[in-house]
C-alpha atoms as one frame of an Amber mdcrd trajectory, in Angstrom:
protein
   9.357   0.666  -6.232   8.902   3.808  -7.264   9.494   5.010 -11.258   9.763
   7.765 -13.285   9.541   7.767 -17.349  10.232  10.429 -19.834  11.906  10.947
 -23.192   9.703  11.264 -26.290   7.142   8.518 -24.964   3.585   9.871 -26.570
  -0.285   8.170 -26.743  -0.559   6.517 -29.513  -4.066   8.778 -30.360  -1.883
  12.055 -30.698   1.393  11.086 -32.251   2.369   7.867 -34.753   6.339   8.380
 -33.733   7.811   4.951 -32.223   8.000   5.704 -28.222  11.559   6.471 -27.130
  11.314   6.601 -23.216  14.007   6.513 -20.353  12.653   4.737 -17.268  14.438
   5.487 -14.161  13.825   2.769 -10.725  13.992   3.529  -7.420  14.008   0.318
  -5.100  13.341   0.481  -1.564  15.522  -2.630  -0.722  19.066  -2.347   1.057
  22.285  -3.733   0.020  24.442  -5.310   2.411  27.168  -7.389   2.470  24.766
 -10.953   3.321  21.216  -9.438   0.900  21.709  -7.175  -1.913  20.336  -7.173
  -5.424  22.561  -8.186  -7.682  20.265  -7.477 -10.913  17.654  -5.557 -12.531
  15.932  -7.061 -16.123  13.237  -4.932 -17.525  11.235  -7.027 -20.358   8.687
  -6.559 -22.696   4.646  -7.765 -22.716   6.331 -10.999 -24.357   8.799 -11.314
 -21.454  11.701 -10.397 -24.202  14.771  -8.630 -22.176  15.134  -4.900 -23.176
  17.841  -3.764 -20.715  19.613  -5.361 -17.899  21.409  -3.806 -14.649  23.952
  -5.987 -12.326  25.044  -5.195  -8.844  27.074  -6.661  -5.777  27.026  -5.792
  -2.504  29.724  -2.636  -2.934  26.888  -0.938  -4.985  24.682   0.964  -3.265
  24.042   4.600  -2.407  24.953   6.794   1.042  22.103   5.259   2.548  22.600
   1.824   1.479  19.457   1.601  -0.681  20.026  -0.087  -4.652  21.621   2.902
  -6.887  19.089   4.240  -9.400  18.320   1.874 -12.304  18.099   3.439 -15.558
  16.895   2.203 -18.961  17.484   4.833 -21.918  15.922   4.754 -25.427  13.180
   1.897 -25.178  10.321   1.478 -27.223   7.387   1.471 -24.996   3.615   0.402
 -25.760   1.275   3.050 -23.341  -1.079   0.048 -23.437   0.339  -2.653 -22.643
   2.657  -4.196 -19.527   5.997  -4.563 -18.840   8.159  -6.295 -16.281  10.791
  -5.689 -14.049  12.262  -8.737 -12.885  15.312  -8.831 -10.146  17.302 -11.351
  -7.860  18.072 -10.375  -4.263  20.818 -12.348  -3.468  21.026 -13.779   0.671
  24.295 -15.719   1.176  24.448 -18.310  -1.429  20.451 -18.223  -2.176  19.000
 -16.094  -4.846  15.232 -15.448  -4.804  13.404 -13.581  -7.854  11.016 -10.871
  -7.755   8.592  -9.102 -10.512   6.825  -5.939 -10.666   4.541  -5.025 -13.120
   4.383  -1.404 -15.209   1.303  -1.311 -16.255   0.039   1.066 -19.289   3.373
   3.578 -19.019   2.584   7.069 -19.069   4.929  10.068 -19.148   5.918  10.935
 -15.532   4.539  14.629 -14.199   4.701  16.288 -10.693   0.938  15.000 -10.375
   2.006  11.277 -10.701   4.673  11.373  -8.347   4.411  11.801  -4.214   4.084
  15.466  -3.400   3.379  17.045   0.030  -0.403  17.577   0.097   0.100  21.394
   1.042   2.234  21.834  -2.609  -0.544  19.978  -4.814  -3.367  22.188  -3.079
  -1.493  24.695  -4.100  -0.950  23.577  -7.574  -4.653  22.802  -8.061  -5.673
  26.198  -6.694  -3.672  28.383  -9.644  -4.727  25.863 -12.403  -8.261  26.634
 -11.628  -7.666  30.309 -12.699  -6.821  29.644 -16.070  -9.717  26.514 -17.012
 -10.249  27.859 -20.667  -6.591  26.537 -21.022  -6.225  23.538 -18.545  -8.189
  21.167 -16.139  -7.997  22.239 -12.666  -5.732  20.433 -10.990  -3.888  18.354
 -14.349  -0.009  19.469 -15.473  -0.254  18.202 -18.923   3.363  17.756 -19.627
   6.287  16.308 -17.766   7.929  19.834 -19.119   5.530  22.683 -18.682   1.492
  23.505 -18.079   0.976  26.310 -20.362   2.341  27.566 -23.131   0.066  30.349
 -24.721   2.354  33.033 -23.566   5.590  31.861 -25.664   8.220  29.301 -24.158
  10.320  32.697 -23.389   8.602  33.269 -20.011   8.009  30.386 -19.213  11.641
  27.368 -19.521  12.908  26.383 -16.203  16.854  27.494 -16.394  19.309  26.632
 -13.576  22.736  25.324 -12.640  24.325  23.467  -9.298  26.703  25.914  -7.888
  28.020  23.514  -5.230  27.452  20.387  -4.142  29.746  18.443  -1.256  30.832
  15.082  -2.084  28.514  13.266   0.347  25.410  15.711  -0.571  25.423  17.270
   3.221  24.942  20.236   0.975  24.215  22.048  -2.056  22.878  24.807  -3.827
  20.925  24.860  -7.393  20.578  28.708  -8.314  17.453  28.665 -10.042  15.949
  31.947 -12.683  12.750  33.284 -12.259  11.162  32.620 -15.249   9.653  35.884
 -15.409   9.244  38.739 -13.321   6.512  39.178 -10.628   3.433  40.138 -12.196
   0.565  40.575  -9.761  -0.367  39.436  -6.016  -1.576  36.532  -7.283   1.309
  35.807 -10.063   4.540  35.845  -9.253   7.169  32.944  -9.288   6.143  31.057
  -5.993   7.611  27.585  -6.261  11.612  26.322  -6.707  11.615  22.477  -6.671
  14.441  20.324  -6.715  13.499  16.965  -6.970  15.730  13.039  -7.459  15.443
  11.215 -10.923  12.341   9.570  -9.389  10.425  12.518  -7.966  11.770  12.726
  -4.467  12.490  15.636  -3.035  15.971  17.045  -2.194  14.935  20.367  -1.532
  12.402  23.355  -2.269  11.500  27.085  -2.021   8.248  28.631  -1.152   7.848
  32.106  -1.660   5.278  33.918   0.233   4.407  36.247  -2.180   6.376  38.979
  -4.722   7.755  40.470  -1.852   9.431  37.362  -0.594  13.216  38.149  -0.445
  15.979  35.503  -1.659  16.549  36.942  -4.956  19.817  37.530  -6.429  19.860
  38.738 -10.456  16.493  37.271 -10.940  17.059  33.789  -9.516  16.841  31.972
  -6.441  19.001  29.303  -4.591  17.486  25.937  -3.275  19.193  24.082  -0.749
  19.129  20.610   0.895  15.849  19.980   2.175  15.814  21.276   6.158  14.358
  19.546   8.889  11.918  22.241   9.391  10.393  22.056   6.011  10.437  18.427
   6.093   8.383  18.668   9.191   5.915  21.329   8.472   5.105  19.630   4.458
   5.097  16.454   6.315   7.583  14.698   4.260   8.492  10.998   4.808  11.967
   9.568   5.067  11.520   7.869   1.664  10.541  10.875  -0.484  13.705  12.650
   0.783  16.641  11.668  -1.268  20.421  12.662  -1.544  22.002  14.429  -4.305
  25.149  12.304  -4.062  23.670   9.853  -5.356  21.496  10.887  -8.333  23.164
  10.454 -11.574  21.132  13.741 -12.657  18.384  16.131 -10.921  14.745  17.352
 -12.437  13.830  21.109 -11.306  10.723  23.281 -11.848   9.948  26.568 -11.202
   5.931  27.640 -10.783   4.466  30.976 -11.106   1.018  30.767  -8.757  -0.942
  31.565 -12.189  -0.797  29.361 -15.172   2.899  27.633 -15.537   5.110  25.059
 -14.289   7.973  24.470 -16.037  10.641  21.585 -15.715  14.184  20.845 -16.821
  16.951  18.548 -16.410  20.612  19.066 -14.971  22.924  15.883 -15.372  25.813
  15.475 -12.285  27.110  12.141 -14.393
């Protein structure tokens, strides 16, 4: 199971607000007409039910994996556990499963699967900067650094196609600023699932890299090519038909990564 959590979910050292998180699920279990999970409870550390998700065997994405399971607006304790308890039903048997969440955090690009090659990367600019950051941490689900003003550095992009089976698609994405210097200028274009799997990217070589239209950049559907030289799994690649909404970022190879949120539904 993988899982991604965001919303305004803080430590309870650096902010007294009550946690409201969204916790997205990703379940790497098929549905089928004979097996297929027919629901999803998330409780509390007092196995109290805070949301619950029900499926049948019709329900499923291209692939046949479970659809993404979403909980919105729960109160979450960062130190304690929660449960997600659900029922795969096999003909006329139901069995019951529970994973644990232990001690939810806010979900960044460092606590989700990356290709090795990107997080080198990412570690490699973040050690240029280490009066303002650890080397290798992104401190918020939304952006590293923000001593030069959230002007130059928001993530801002739109989906400017998309076919109905996600065989293709196209999220034009802005540079967040212009190229600086050899070694800042905006290097990364990341498309990712709700969960943190990859649909597709952009690597830029450097600020003379082509691809540019008006200061922004396309990403397309992961190719084969990529997937094979970043050494991407099967499982981390997911398709955009059937995410209910896509995270991007954009990175500039110096001090920022920044992250937004584009909802298809």
């Amino acid at each position: 199971m993988q899982l991604w959590i965001d919303g305004l979910h803080f430590d309870k050292a650096h902010s007294d607000l009550s946690s409201r998180a969204n916790i997205t699920l990703f379940m790497d279990l098929s549905q089928t007409a004979n097996s297929f999970v027919e629901s999803v409870v998330l409780m509390d550390p007092n196995k109290k039910t805070l949301g619950a998700r029900f499926f049948d065997a019709s329900m499923k994405m291209i692939d046949g994996h479970v659809p993404y399971v979403r909980f919105e607006n729960v109160q979450l304790d960062p130190t304690a556990t929660y449960y997600c308890v659900y029922t795969v039903r096999n003909g006329t048997k139901s069995s019951l499963y529970t994973a644990t969440i232990a001690q939810p955090t806010t979900s960044r690009l460092n606590t989700t699967w990356l290709p090795q090659t990107m997080r080198d990367d990412f570690k490699t600019f973040l050690q240029k900067n280490t009066a303002n950051a650890t080397p290798g941490l992104i401190t918020t689900q939304f952006q590293f650094y923000t001593a030069n003003g959230l002007t130059n550095h928001c993530a801002r992009g739109r989906v400017t196609n998309m076919a109905s089976d996600g065989s293709s698609f196209t999220v034009n994405i802005d540079f967040m600023h212009a190229d600086a210097a050899a070694d800042h200028f905006m290097r990364y274009f990341i498309v990712m699932d709700p969960v943190g799997r990859l649909l597709g990217f952009h690597k830029r070589a450097g600020m003379n890299d082509g691809g540019i239209s008006n200061g922004a950049l396309d990403v397309t559907k992961l190719s084969d090519g990529d997937k094979a030289t970043f050494n991407v799994p099967d499982l981390q690649v997911a398709n955009i038909a059937d995410c209910p909404y896509i995270q991007f970022y954009t990175e500039d190879s110096y001090d920022a990564i920044a992250r937004n949120m584009i909802r298809l539904r």
